[in-house]
mmCIF file of C-alpha atoms and ligand atoms in Angstrom:
data_model
loop_
_atom_site.group_PDB
_atom_site.id
_atom_site.type_symbol
_atom_site.label_atom_id
_atom_site.label_comp_id
_atom_site.label_asym_id
_atom_site.label_seq_id
_atom_site.Cartn_x
_atom_site.Cartn_y
_atom_site.Cartn_z
ATOM 1 C CA MET W 975 9.057 -48.257 2.834
ATOM 2 C CA ALA W 976 12.048 -49.898 4.757
ATOM 3 C CA LYS W 977 12.542 -53.319 3.797
ATOM 4 C CA ILE W 978 11.634 -56.070 6.298
ATOM 5 C CA LEU W 979 15.195 -57.084 7.475
ATOM 6 C CA LYS W 980 15.162 -60.919 8.298
ATOM 7 C CA THR W 981 17.525 -62.658 10.443
ATOM 8 C CA SER W 982 18.986 -66.114 9.824
ATOM 9 C CA SER W 983 16.728 -69.131 10.089
ATOM 10 C CA ARG W 984 19.383 -70.649 12.441
ATOM 11 C CA ALA W 985 18.863 -67.731 14.706
ATOM 12 C CA ILE W 986 15.157 -67.898 14.217
ATOM 13 C CA ASN W 987 14.991 -71.600 14.949
ATOM 14 C CA ALA W 988 17.426 -71.851 17.591
ATOM 15 C CA PRO W 989 15.598 -72.463 20.957
ATOM 16 C CA LEU W 990 15.807 -70.318 23.914
ATOM 17 C CA SER W 991 17.462 -72.018 26.803
ATOM 18 C CA PRO W 992 14.709 -73.768 29.054
ATOM 19 C CA ILE W 993 16.958 -73.142 31.955
ATOM 20 C CA ARG W 994 16.811 -69.344 31.631
ATOM 21 C CA LYS W 995 13.491 -68.746 29.981
ATOM 22 C CA PHE W 996 11.648 -68.402 33.151
ATOM 23 C CA VAL W 997 14.116 -66.079 34.772
ATOM 24 C CA PRO W 998 11.620 -63.169 34.217
ATOM 25 C CA LEU W 999 8.994 -65.001 36.409
ATOM 26 C CA LEU W 1000 11.691 -65.753 38.942
ATOM 27 C CA GLN W 1001 12.408 -62.151 39.218
ATOM 28 C CA LYS W 1002 8.943 -61.148 39.760
ATOM 29 C CA ALA W 1003 8.538 -63.833 42.326
ATOM 30 C CA LYS W 1004 11.604 -62.585 44.267
ATOM 31 C CA LYS W 1005 10.135 -58.968 43.959
ATOM 32 C CA ARG W 1006 7.098 -60.053 45.721
ATOM 33 C CA GLY W 1007 9.385 -61.296 48.403
ATOM 34 C CA LEU W 1008 9.460 -65.030 47.962
ATOM 35 C CA ASP W 1009 12.386 -67.125 49.058
ATOM 36 C CA VAL W 1010 12.979 -69.313 45.723
ATOM 37 C CA PHE W 1011 14.901 -72.458 45.968
ATOM 38 C CA GLU W 1012 16.763 -72.063 42.632
ATOM 39 C CA LEU W 1013 17.060 -75.522 41.393
ATOM 40 C CA HIS W 1014 16.982 -74.807 37.740
ATOM 41 C CA ILE W 1015 20.540 -74.174 36.756
ATOM 42 C CA GLY W 1016 23.853 -75.844 37.546
ATOM 43 C CA GLN W 1017 25.332 -72.834 39.781
ATOM 44 C CA PRO W 1018 26.804 -74.240 42.622
ATOM 45 C CA ASP W 1019 26.416 -72.364 45.813
ATOM 46 C CA LEU W 1020 30.104 -73.403 47.074
ATOM 47 C CA LYS W 1021 32.617 -70.693 47.215
ATOM 48 C CA THR W 1022 35.215 -70.533 44.502
ATOM 49 C CA PRO W 1023 38.504 -71.922 46.008
ATOM 50 C CA ALA W 1024 40.663 -69.158 47.435
ATOM 51 C CA ALA W 1025 43.466 -70.287 45.353
ATOM 52 C CA ILE W 1026 41.710 -68.878 42.312
ATOM 53 C CA LEU W 1027 40.341 -65.873 43.744
ATOM 54 C CA ASN W 1028 43.790 -64.965 45.370
ATOM 55 C CA LYS W 1029 45.397 -65.296 41.714
ATOM 56 C CA ILE W 1030 42.854 -63.018 40.448
ATOM 57 C CA LYS W 1031 43.366 -60.521 43.204
ATOM 58 C CA ASN W 1032 47.065 -60.597 43.275
ATOM 59 C CA PHE W 1033 47.469 -60.333 39.528
ATOM 60 C CA ASP W 1034 50.192 -57.844 38.980
ATOM 61 C CA GLU W 1035 51.092 -57.621 35.581
ATOM 62 C CA LYS W 1036 50.742 -54.163 33.739
ATOM 63 C CA ILE W 1037 48.714 -55.279 30.811
ATOM 64 C CA ILE W 1038 46.005 -57.692 30.534
ATOM 65 C CA ARG W 1039 46.906 -59.038 26.945
ATOM 66 C CA TYR W 1040 45.989 -61.317 24.393
ATOM 67 C CA THR W 1041 47.337 -64.767 25.149
ATOM 68 C CA PRO W 1042 48.570 -67.523 22.645
ATOM 69 C CA SER W 1043 45.313 -68.695 20.812
ATOM 70 C CA ASN W 1044 45.461 -72.454 21.962
ATOM 71 C CA GLY W 1045 46.242 -71.188 25.342
ATOM 72 C CA ILE W 1046 49.131 -70.052 27.698
ATOM 73 C CA PRO W 1047 51.836 -72.770 27.811
ATOM 74 C CA GLU W 1048 51.591 -72.857 31.518
ATOM 75 C CA VAL W 1049 47.925 -73.545 31.511
ATOM 76 C CA GLN W 1050 48.227 -76.051 28.542
ATOM 77 C CA SER W 1051 50.811 -77.898 30.972
ATOM 78 C CA ALA W 1052 48.504 -77.624 34.128
ATOM 79 C CA TRP W 1053 45.623 -79.272 32.058
ATOM 80 C CA LYS W 1054 48.079 -82.114 31.059
ATOM 81 C CA LYS W 1055 48.936 -82.690 34.576
ATOM 82 C CA TYR W 1056 45.145 -82.597 35.514
ATOM 83 C CA PHE W 1057 44.500 -85.225 33.009
ATOM 84 C CA LYS W 1058 47.464 -87.468 34.031
ATOM 85 C CA ASP W 1059 46.011 -87.544 37.422
ATOM 86 C CA PHE W 1060 43.079 -89.379 35.936
ATOM 87 C CA GLY W 1061 45.488 -91.902 33.907
ATOM 88 C CA ILE W 1062 44.939 -89.741 30.419
ATOM 89 C CA ASN W 1063 47.780 -88.719 28.738
ATOM 90 C CA PHE W 1064 47.669 -85.748 26.807
ATOM 91 C CA ASP W 1065 50.613 -83.550 25.315
ATOM 92 C CA GLU W 1066 50.368 -79.790 25.817
ATOM 93 C CA SER W 1067 49.991 -79.350 22.024
ATOM 94 C CA GLU W 1068 46.930 -81.690 21.895
ATOM 95 C CA ILE W 1069 45.274 -79.152 24.404
ATOM 96 C CA ILE W 1070 43.523 -75.988 23.347
ATOM 97 C CA ILE W 1071 42.189 -73.835 25.981
ATOM 98 C CA THR W 1072 38.933 -72.421 25.432
ATOM 99 C CA VAL W 1073 36.404 -69.889 26.771
ATOM 100 C CA ALA W 1074 34.916 -72.839 28.992
ATOM 101 C CA GLY W 1075 33.205 -75.951 28.065
ATOM 102 C CA SER W 1076 30.577 -74.279 25.721
ATOM 103 C CA GLU W 1077 33.343 -73.073 23.158
ATOM 104 C CA ALA W 1078 34.836 -76.321 23.208
ATOM 105 C CA ILE W 1079 31.749 -77.973 22.181
ATOM 106 C CA VAL W 1080 31.123 -75.153 19.355
ATOM 107 C CA PHE W 1081 34.763 -75.657 18.360
ATOM 108 C CA ALA W 1082 34.348 -79.437 18.008
ATOM 109 C CA LEU W 1083 31.066 -79.492 16.183
ATOM 110 C CA THR W 1084 32.399 -76.891 13.766
ATOM 111 C CA THR W 1085 35.643 -78.721 13.441
ATOM 112 C CA VAL W 1086 34.127 -82.191 12.521
ATOM 113 C CA CYS W 1087 30.864 -81.370 10.844
ATOM 114 C CA ASP W 1088 29.808 -79.321 7.812
ATOM 115 C CA PRO W 1089 26.365 -77.461 7.875
ATOM 116 C CA GLY W 1090 23.840 -80.329 7.442
ATOM 117 C CA ASP W 1091 25.911 -82.938 8.994
ATOM 118 C CA GLU W 1092 24.500 -84.855 11.925
ATOM 119 C CA VAL W 1093 25.672 -85.959 15.322
ATOM 120 C CA ILE W 1094 24.022 -88.718 17.378
ATOM 121 C CA VAL W 1095 23.320 -87.683 21.049
ATOM 122 C CA PHE W 1096 21.461 -89.497 23.686
ATOM 123 C CA GLU W 1097 18.337 -87.560 24.861
ATOM 124 C CA PRO W 1098 17.547 -86.072 27.346
ATOM 125 C CA PHE W 1099 20.787 -84.264 26.891
ATOM 126 C CA TYR W 1100 22.404 -81.106 28.036
ATOM 127 C CA THR W 1101 20.029 -78.611 26.447
ATOM 128 C CA ASN W 1102 22.547 -76.108 25.069
ATOM 129 C CA TYR W 1103 23.595 -78.815 22.855
ATOM 130 C CA ASN W 1104 20.549 -77.533 20.835
ATOM 131 C CA GLY W 1105 21.967 -73.878 20.685
ATOM 132 C CA PHE W 1106 25.379 -74.872 19.738
ATOM 133 C CA SER W 1107 24.222 -77.346 17.135
ATOM 134 C CA ALA W 1108 22.098 -74.290 15.729
ATOM 135 C CA MET W 1109 25.290 -72.151 15.472
ATOM 136 C CA ALA W 1110 27.134 -74.946 13.634
ATOM 137 C CA GLY W 1111 24.153 -75.662 11.323
ATOM 138 C CA VAL W 1112 24.360 -79.258 12.629
ATOM 139 C CA LYS W 1113 21.620 -81.526 13.185
ATOM 140 C CA LEU W 1114 21.193 -83.397 16.344
ATOM 141 C CA VAL W 1115 19.818 -87.006 15.806
ATOM 142 C CA PRO W 1116 18.545 -88.113 19.101
ATOM 143 C CA VAL W 1117 18.547 -91.605 20.612
ATOM 144 C CA ARG W 1118 15.761 -91.840 23.479
ATOM 145 C CA THR W 1119 16.898 -92.997 26.964
ATOM 146 C CA LEU W 1120 14.250 -93.750 29.780
ATOM 147 C CA VAL W 1121 13.759 -92.919 33.275
ATOM 148 C CA SER W 1122 12.550 -96.465 33.891
ATOM 149 C CA THR W 1123 16.024 -97.723 33.019
ATOM 150 C CA GLY W 1124 17.933 -94.737 34.884
ATOM 151 C CA PHE W 1125 18.631 -93.348 31.280
ATOM 152 C CA HIS W 1126 21.212 -95.937 30.281
ATOM 153 C CA LEU W 1127 21.947 -96.433 26.812
ATOM 154 C CA PRO W 1128 19.629 -98.803 24.514
ATOM 155 C CA LYS W 1129 21.092 -101.676 22.459
ATOM 156 C CA ARG W 1130 23.501 -101.134 19.882
ATOM 157 C CA ALA W 1131 21.036 -101.731 17.092
ATOM 158 C CA VAL W 1132 18.621 -98.945 18.175
ATOM 159 C CA ILE W 1133 21.832 -96.641 17.961
ATOM 160 C CA GLU W 1134 23.093 -97.968 14.559
ATOM 161 C CA LYS W 1135 19.748 -97.303 13.154
ATOM 162 C CA LYS W 1136 19.928 -93.703 13.763
ATOM 163 C CA ILE W 1137 23.029 -93.338 11.796
ATOM 164 C CA SER W 1138 22.959 -92.122 8.237
ATOM 165 C CA LYS W 1139 25.475 -90.968 5.551
ATOM 166 C CA LYS W 1140 25.545 -87.436 7.189
ATOM 167 C CA THR W 1141 26.547 -88.756 10.515
ATOM 168 C CA LYS W 1142 30.028 -87.425 11.558
ATOM 169 C CA ALA W 1143 29.842 -88.087 15.495
ATOM 170 C CA ILE W 1144 28.351 -89.492 18.766
ATOM 171 C CA LEU W 1145 27.990 -86.825 21.404
ATOM 172 C CA VAL W 1146 28.404 -88.404 24.796
ATOM 173 C CA CYS W 1147 28.185 -86.756 28.096
ATOM 174 C CA ASN W 1148 29.394 -88.750 30.946
ATOM 175 C CA PRO W 1149 28.245 -88.246 33.660
ATOM 176 C CA SER W 1150 25.183 -86.888 32.020
ATOM 177 C CA ASN W 1151 23.586 -83.784 32.496
ATOM 178 C CA PRO W 1152 20.529 -83.876 32.866
ATOM 179 C CA THR W 1153 20.003 -87.383 34.050
ATOM 180 C CA GLY W 1154 23.039 -88.078 36.365
ATOM 181 C CA THR W 1155 23.525 -91.371 34.783
ATOM 182 C CA VAL W 1156 27.213 -92.555 34.794
ATOM 183 C CA TYR W 1157 27.747 -95.058 31.778
ATOM 184 C CA SER W 1158 29.192 -98.586 32.369
ATOM 185 C CA LYS W 1159 32.233 -99.569 30.725
ATOM 186 C CA LYS W 1160 30.306 -101.907 28.499
ATOM 187 C CA GLU W 1161 28.096 -99.228 27.295
ATOM 188 C CA LEU W 1162 31.170 -96.955 26.455
ATOM 189 C CA GLN W 1163 32.738 -99.835 24.771
ATOM 190 C CA MET W 1164 29.763 -100.104 22.779
ATOM 191 C CA ILE W 1165 29.816 -96.441 21.737
ATOM 192 C CA VAL W 1166 33.634 -97.042 20.563
ATOM 193 C CA ASP W 1167 32.649 -100.073 18.768
ATOM 194 C CA VAL W 1168 29.848 -98.330 17.078
ATOM 195 C CA ALA W 1169 32.276 -95.223 16.199
ATOM 196 C CA LYS W 1170 34.767 -97.425 14.941
ATOM 197 C CA LYS W 1171 32.565 -99.505 12.520
ATOM 198 C CA HIS W 1172 30.801 -96.315 11.130
ATOM 199 C CA ASP W 1173 34.203 -94.148 11.318
ATOM 200 C CA LEU W 1174 32.573 -91.636 13.526
ATOM 201 C CA PHE W 1175 34.149 -89.076 16.059
ATOM 202 C CA ILE W 1176 33.247 -89.381 19.596
ATOM 203 C CA LEU W 1177 32.750 -86.004 21.249
ATOM 204 C CA ALA W 1178 33.235 -86.661 24.938
ATOM 205 C CA ASP W 1179 31.841 -83.848 27.494
ATOM 206 C CA GLU W 1180 33.263 -85.174 30.436
ATOM 207 C CA VAL W 1181 32.891 -81.783 32.618
ATOM 208 C CA TYR W 1182 31.419 -83.753 35.434
ATOM 209 C CA ARG W 1183 34.302 -86.412 35.360
ATOM 210 C CA GLU W 1184 34.764 -86.319 39.161
ATOM 211 C CA PHE W 1185 30.854 -86.306 40.278
ATOM 212 C CA VAL W 1186 30.390 -89.876 40.949
ATOM 213 C CA TYR W 1187 28.832 -91.529 43.854
ATOM 214 C CA ASP W 1188 28.229 -94.775 45.567
ATOM 215 C CA GLY W 1189 31.568 -96.086 44.405
ATOM 216 C CA GLU W 1190 30.724 -95.833 40.966
ATOM 217 C CA LYS W 1191 33.809 -95.668 38.462
ATOM 218 C CA HIS W 1192 33.846 -93.077 35.941
ATOM 219 C CA TYR W 1193 35.445 -94.077 32.356
ATOM 220 C CA SER W 1194 36.695 -91.666 30.158
ATOM 221 C CA ILE W 1195 36.307 -92.234 26.511
ATOM 222 C CA MET W 1196 40.116 -91.694 26.413
ATOM 223 C CA ASP W 1197 40.288 -95.069 28.408
ATOM 224 C CA PHE W 1198 39.534 -96.985 25.299
ATOM 225 C CA PRO W 1199 42.850 -97.220 23.552
ATOM 226 C CA LYS W 1200 40.813 -97.870 20.225
ATOM 227 C CA ALA W 1201 38.949 -94.636 20.391
ATOM 228 C CA ARG W 1202 42.101 -92.192 21.293
ATOM 229 C CA LEU W 1203 42.328 -91.010 17.652
ATOM 230 C CA ARG W 1204 38.604 -90.409 17.194
ATOM 231 C CA THR W 1205 37.804 -88.767 20.483
ATOM 232 C CA ILE W 1206 37.696 -84.964 21.339
ATOM 233 C CA ILE W 1207 37.516 -84.522 25.109
ATOM 234 C CA LEU W 1208 35.493 -81.462 26.174
ATOM 235 C CA ASP W 1209 36.172 -80.149 29.447
ATOM 236 C CA SER W 1210 35.750 -77.116 31.781
ATOM 237 C CA VAL W 1211 36.577 -76.124 35.126
ATOM 238 C CA SER W 1212 33.093 -74.424 35.856
ATOM 239 C CA LYS W 1213 31.681 -77.131 37.950
ATOM 240 C CA ARG W 1214 34.625 -79.127 39.171
ATOM 241 C CA PHE W 1215 36.093 -75.721 40.765
ATOM 242 C CA SER W 1216 32.866 -74.013 41.266
ATOM 243 C CA ALA W 1217 34.216 -71.326 39.217
ATOM 244 C CA CYS W 1218 31.499 -71.100 36.285
ATOM 245 C CA GLY W 1219 32.252 -67.277 35.825
ATOM 246 C CA VAL W 1220 35.681 -67.853 35.231
ATOM 247 C CA ARG W 1221 34.837 -69.344 31.804
ATOM 248 C CA ILE W 1222 37.818 -71.495 31.186
ATOM 249 C CA GLY W 1223 37.801 -74.917 29.672
ATOM 250 C CA CYS W 1224 39.728 -76.875 26.930
ATOM 251 C CA LEU W 1225 39.330 -79.373 24.005
ATOM 252 C CA ALA W 1226 41.894 -82.030 23.910
ATOM 253 C CA SER W 1227 42.488 -84.538 21.193
ATOM 254 C CA LYS W 1228 45.184 -86.878 19.772
ATOM 255 C CA ASN W 1229 43.873 -86.281 16.373
ATOM 256 C CA LYS W 1230 46.113 -83.810 14.644
ATOM 257 C CA ASP W 1231 43.427 -82.858 12.280
ATOM 258 C CA VAL W 1232 41.254 -81.822 14.749
ATOM 259 C CA ILE W 1233 43.669 -79.984 16.801
ATOM 260 C CA ASN W 1234 45.043 -78.400 13.398
ATOM 261 C CA GLY W 1235 41.033 -77.332 12.543
ATOM 262 C CA ALA W 1236 40.127 -76.237 16.057
ATOM 263 C CA THR W 1237 43.271 -74.146 16.145
ATOM 264 C CA LYS W 1238 42.094 -72.134 13.124
ATOM 265 C CA PHE W 1239 38.736 -71.190 15.214
ATOM 266 C CA ALA W 1240 40.811 -70.395 18.081
ATOM 267 C CA GLN W 1241 43.027 -68.079 16.269
ATOM 268 C CA ALA W 1242 39.969 -66.416 14.849
ATOM 269 C CA ARG W 1243 38.638 -65.471 18.383
ATOM 270 C CA LEU W 1244 42.116 -64.516 19.346
ATOM 271 C CA SER W 1245 42.677 -65.980 22.745
ATOM 272 C CA SER W 1246 40.869 -66.905 25.882
ATOM 273 C CA PRO W 1247 40.813 -64.642 28.903
ATOM 274 C CA MET W 1248 44.577 -64.145 30.379
ATOM 275 C CA VAL W 1249 43.719 -63.747 34.039
ATOM 276 C CA GLU W 1250 41.433 -66.336 34.375
ATOM 277 C CA GLN W 1251 43.461 -68.957 32.684
ATOM 278 C CA LEU W 1252 46.330 -68.189 34.991
ATOM 279 C CA ALA W 1253 44.032 -68.440 37.820
ATOM 280 C CA THR W 1254 43.051 -72.004 37.303
ATOM 281 C CA VAL W 1255 46.766 -73.317 37.399
ATOM 282 C CA PRO W 1256 47.006 -74.119 40.968
ATOM 283 C CA LEU W 1257 43.842 -76.109 41.107
ATOM 284 C CA LEU W 1258 44.546 -78.029 37.861
ATOM 285 C CA LEU W 1259 47.850 -78.996 39.380
ATOM 286 C CA ASN W 1260 46.302 -80.478 42.330
ATOM 287 C CA SER W 1261 42.493 -80.883 41.549
ATOM 288 C CA LYS W 1262 41.862 -84.053 43.599
ATOM 289 C CA ALA W 1263 42.541 -82.362 46.859
ATOM 290 C CA TYR W 1264 39.545 -80.052 46.182
ATOM 291 C CA THR W 1265 37.038 -82.009 44.262
ATOM 292 C CA LYS W 1266 37.273 -84.968 46.657
ATOM 293 C CA LYS W 1267 35.665 -82.789 49.417
ATOM 294 C CA ILE W 1268 33.218 -81.452 47.373
ATOM 295 C CA VAL W 1269 31.944 -84.528 45.673
ATOM 296 C CA LYS W 1270 31.212 -85.563 49.321
ATOM 297 C CA GLU W 1271 29.301 -82.546 49.884
ATOM 298 C CA TYR W 1272 27.325 -83.243 46.623
ATOM 299 C CA LYS W 1273 26.533 -86.771 47.790
ATOM 300 C CA LYS W 1274 24.815 -85.490 50.701
ATOM 301 C CA ARG W 1275 22.660 -83.041 48.384
ATOM 302 C CA ARG W 1276 21.806 -86.070 46.304
ATOM 303 C CA ASP W 1277 20.774 -88.207 49.129
ATOM 304 C CA ALA W 1278 18.678 -85.348 50.251
ATOM 305 C CA VAL W 1279 16.848 -84.631 47.005
ATOM 306 C CA TYR W 1280 16.502 -88.366 46.399
ATOM 307 C CA GLU W 1281 14.823 -89.192 49.854
ATOM 308 C CA GLY W 1282 12.531 -86.115 49.608
ATOM 309 C CA LEU W 1283 11.352 -87.311 46.240
ATOM 310 C CA GLN W 1284 10.590 -90.677 47.469
ATOM 311 C CA LYS W 1285 8.133 -88.841 49.674
ATOM 312 C CA ILE W 1286 6.123 -87.611 46.747
ATOM 313 C CA PRO W 1287 3.378 -89.921 45.452
ATOM 314 C CA GLY W 1288 3.254 -90.351 41.512
ATOM 315 C CA ILE W 1289 6.784 -89.208 40.761
ATOM 316 C CA GLN W 1290 9.387 -91.483 38.809
ATOM 317 C CA CYS W 1291 12.998 -91.244 38.925
ATOM 318 C CA LEU W 1292 16.069 -93.497 39.886
ATOM 319 C CA LYS W 1293 18.730 -92.360 42.011
ATOM 320 C CA PRO W 1294 21.580 -90.424 39.886
ATOM 321 C CA LYS W 1295 25.147 -91.786 40.119
ATOM 322 C CA GLY W 1296 26.891 -88.948 38.877
ATOM 323 C CA ALA W 1297 26.763 -85.219 38.277
ATOM 324 C CA PHE W 1298 24.573 -82.969 40.141
ATOM 325 C CA TYR W 1299 21.236 -83.287 38.452
ATOM 326 C CA ILE W 1300 18.165 -85.466 38.576
ATOM 327 C CA THR W 1301 15.525 -85.805 35.949
ATOM 328 C CA VAL W 1302 12.197 -86.714 37.371
ATOM 329 C CA LYS W 1303 8.922 -87.652 35.734
ATOM 330 C CA LEU W 1304 6.073 -85.635 37.642
ATOM 331 C CA PRO W 1305 2.356 -86.570 37.868
ATOM 332 C CA VAL W 1306 1.371 -83.342 35.892
ATOM 333 C CA LYS W 1307 0.455 -83.178 32.248
ATOM 334 C CA SER W 1308 2.755 -80.219 31.543
ATOM 335 C CA ALA W 1309 5.970 -79.577 33.496
ATOM 336 C CA GLU W 1310 6.059 -76.052 31.982
ATOM 337 C CA ASP W 1311 2.759 -75.145 33.135
ATOM 338 C CA PHE W 1312 3.795 -76.171 36.684
ATOM 339 C CA THR W 1313 6.957 -74.373 36.646
ATOM 340 C CA ARG W 1314 5.171 -71.227 35.914
ATOM 341 C CA TRP W 1315 2.697 -71.863 38.313
ATOM 342 C CA LEU W 1316 5.131 -72.511 41.163
ATOM 343 C CA LEU W 1317 6.798 -69.020 40.355
ATOM 344 C CA ALA W 1318 3.595 -67.078 39.670
ATOM 345 C CA LYS W 1319 0.966 -68.684 41.915
ATOM 346 C CA PHE W 1320 2.354 -70.745 44.572
ATOM 347 C CA SER W 1321 4.048 -70.484 47.991
ATOM 348 C CA TYR W 1322 4.360 -72.205 51.104
ATOM 349 C CA ASN W 1323 5.700 -70.352 54.187
ATOM 350 C CA ASN W 1324 6.882 -67.781 51.671
ATOM 351 C CA GLN W 1325 8.846 -70.237 49.677
ATOM 352 C CA THR W 1326 8.607 -71.917 46.236
ATOM 353 C CA VAL W 1327 10.758 -73.748 43.980
ATOM 354 C CA MET W 1328 12.280 -72.860 40.506
ATOM 355 C CA LEU W 1329 12.675 -76.140 38.372
ATOM 356 C CA ALA W 1330 13.781 -76.699 34.573
ATOM 357 C CA PRO W 1331 11.074 -78.289 32.482
ATOM 358 C CA ALA W 1332 12.737 -81.267 30.884
ATOM 359 C CA ALA W 1333 11.091 -80.844 27.179
ATOM 360 C CA GLY W 1334 13.871 -78.578 26.192
ATOM 361 C CA PHE W 1335 16.465 -81.406 26.958
ATOM 362 C CA TYR W 1336 15.029 -83.331 24.368
ATOM 363 C CA ALA W 1337 15.342 -82.935 20.541
ATOM 364 C CA SER W 1338 12.346 -85.457 19.678
ATOM 365 C CA LYS W 1339 9.016 -83.054 19.760
ATOM 366 C CA GLY W 1340 6.500 -84.169 22.407
ATOM 367 C CA LEU W 1341 9.127 -85.952 24.728
ATOM 368 C CA GLY W 1342 9.560 -84.935 28.453
ATOM 369 C CA LYS W 1343 6.647 -82.782 28.720
ATOM 370 C CA ASP W 1344 5.859 -84.127 32.184
ATOM 371 C CA GLU W 1345 9.447 -84.205 33.306
ATOM 372 C CA ILE W 1346 11.663 -81.823 34.986
ATOM 373 C CA ARG W 1347 15.379 -81.493 35.822
ATOM 374 C CA ILE W 1348 16.505 -80.458 39.411
ATOM 375 C CA ALA W 1349 19.990 -79.285 40.042
ATOM 376 C CA PHE W 1350 21.129 -80.323 43.375
ATOM 377 C CA VAL W 1351 23.362 -77.272 43.875
ATOM 378 C CA LEU W 1352 22.199 -76.159 47.257
ATOM 379 C CA SER W 1353 23.119 -77.664 50.705
ATOM 380 C CA ALA W 1354 21.525 -80.700 51.962
ATOM 381 C CA PRO W 1355 19.108 -78.850 54.369
ATOM 382 C CA LYS W 1356 17.894 -76.575 51.674
ATOM 383 C CA MET W 1357 17.523 -79.398 49.243
ATOM 384 C CA LYS W 1358 15.551 -81.274 51.925
ATOM 385 C CA GLN W 1359 13.167 -78.356 52.532
ATOM 386 C CA ALA W 1360 12.833 -77.551 48.688
ATOM 387 C CA MET W 1361 11.618 -81.154 48.273
ATOM 388 C CA LYS W 1362 9.025 -80.733 51.089
ATOM 389 C CA VAL W 1363 7.843 -77.299 49.237
ATOM 390 C CA LEU W 1364 7.809 -79.149 45.908
ATOM 391 C CA ARG W 1365 5.738 -82.076 47.328
ATOM 392 C CA ILE W 1366 3.182 -79.563 48.764
ATOM 393 C CA ALA W 1367 2.948 -77.694 45.755
ATOM 394 C CA LEU W 1368 2.202 -80.951 43.555
ATOM 395 C CA GLU W 1369 -0.465 -81.746 45.904
ATOM 396 C CA LYS W 1370 -1.960 -78.196 45.632
ATOM 397 C CA TYR W 1371 -1.614 -78.065 41.893
ATOM 398 C CA ASN W 1372 -3.235 -81.440 41.248
ATOM 399 C CA ASP W 1373 -6.107 -80.349 43.454
ATOM 400 C CA LYS W 1374 -6.836 -77.637 40.827
ATOM 401 C CA PHE W 1375 -7.774 -80.106 38.278
HETATM 402 C C1 PLP N 506 27.237 -81.183 30.169
HETATM 403 C C2 PLP N 506 27.876 -79.789 30.128
HETATM 404 N N1 PLP N 506 28.555 -79.473 29.442
HETATM 405 C C3 PLP N 506 29.150 -78.344 29.186
HETATM 406 C C4 PLP N 506 28.513 -77.196 29.960
HETATM 407 C C5 PLP N 506 29.345 -75.938 29.736
HETATM 408 O O1 PLP N 506 29.755 -75.142 30.784
HETATM 409 P P1 PLP N 506 30.741 -74.092 30.650
HETATM 410 O O2 PLP N 506 30.505 -73.306 29.557
HETATM 411 O O3 PLP N 506 30.594 -73.258 31.952
HETATM 412 O O4 PLP N 506 32.075 -74.786 30.851
HETATM 413 C C6 PLP N 506 27.757 -77.540 30.940
HETATM 414 C C7 PLP N 506 27.082 -76.404 31.680
HETATM 415 O O5 PLP N 506 26.236 -76.565 32.516
HETATM 416 C C8 PLP N 506 27.216 -78.905 30.981
HETATM 417 O O6 PLP N 506 26.427 -79.167 32.051
#
């Protein structure tokens, strides 16, 4: 008899992405002819800028080749200029071009942590941190934040209590996916102070840097001089240039050991894509001209979602100040069951909504069961209609019980 082959515990224990696990139901709903508002995934509907598309269309070299592992020098320079526009100074040698933000996060975790080490995260957090830490054998140690306080950080002592001998880093996503929270200067100063006191790295996921509303100011961890040598910036063009499929991002740090370590992982995977790297250069060199316009558009979407949600009895949420997500507490026991029901059983005027149940954005078991994340990635009129459909769906769903 053949031996039973067993895959690794890290593969067995890694979670499926809660964002993608209901896709088979979505496909079935579409097959039935339903018009589904897809609010489960951060895939913007905005056109990728012509400057990127044209660079790809007009690529005229004879070989699509490997590029230097840390990135094509012209692309590293373009990122340097991009950061400089935000007052953040990196030298080209401090920037590694990665296969989007995802690879930058994996490189950062594997560069600063050994298997079994711990990283502090604020939950709810970007769900794929679970998958990345499973790959790296790293344990995420969650610090809870609450819908009632707009998911802002708890007191310093609450965070410090979670720090152990194995803690290597604090991972902070600002503005936050999935909550839309923009951390204040004071909150970030507190993270910097804690990191300094306990000698921790700060992994700063700032892929939504530009997405701030209502005159809110975004502070980068790099704005804090005392944090600079312990910070790793994790970045990506995916959202800010509506170019998720380009798969280009970067890891940037002033810490030489970090760059030396991550360089080895970058060399092991040889290079990031050549054509796509080059395609991002024009936008990186002059990013604000584009992002200013789209942030205005996202604000309209945010307002449409928030207004729509205010009309739904029994829900709880605060207005998100950044990114393009909102985490909402619903008047249901199981947001997963509700999500499934929306796709399998419900329609209103042939329409329904696809949501991301928020439990998968928590590391603590049992939390977020009655919460969902909405990505406001569709036009404001569509978001308005989607919130109406959600309201009617909740009334109907709750009538069942
Ligand atoms: C907070 C955050 N970080 C990183 C990523 C990774 O994105 P990408 O790999 O497309 O850069 C995402 C994608 O949704 C995200 O929301």
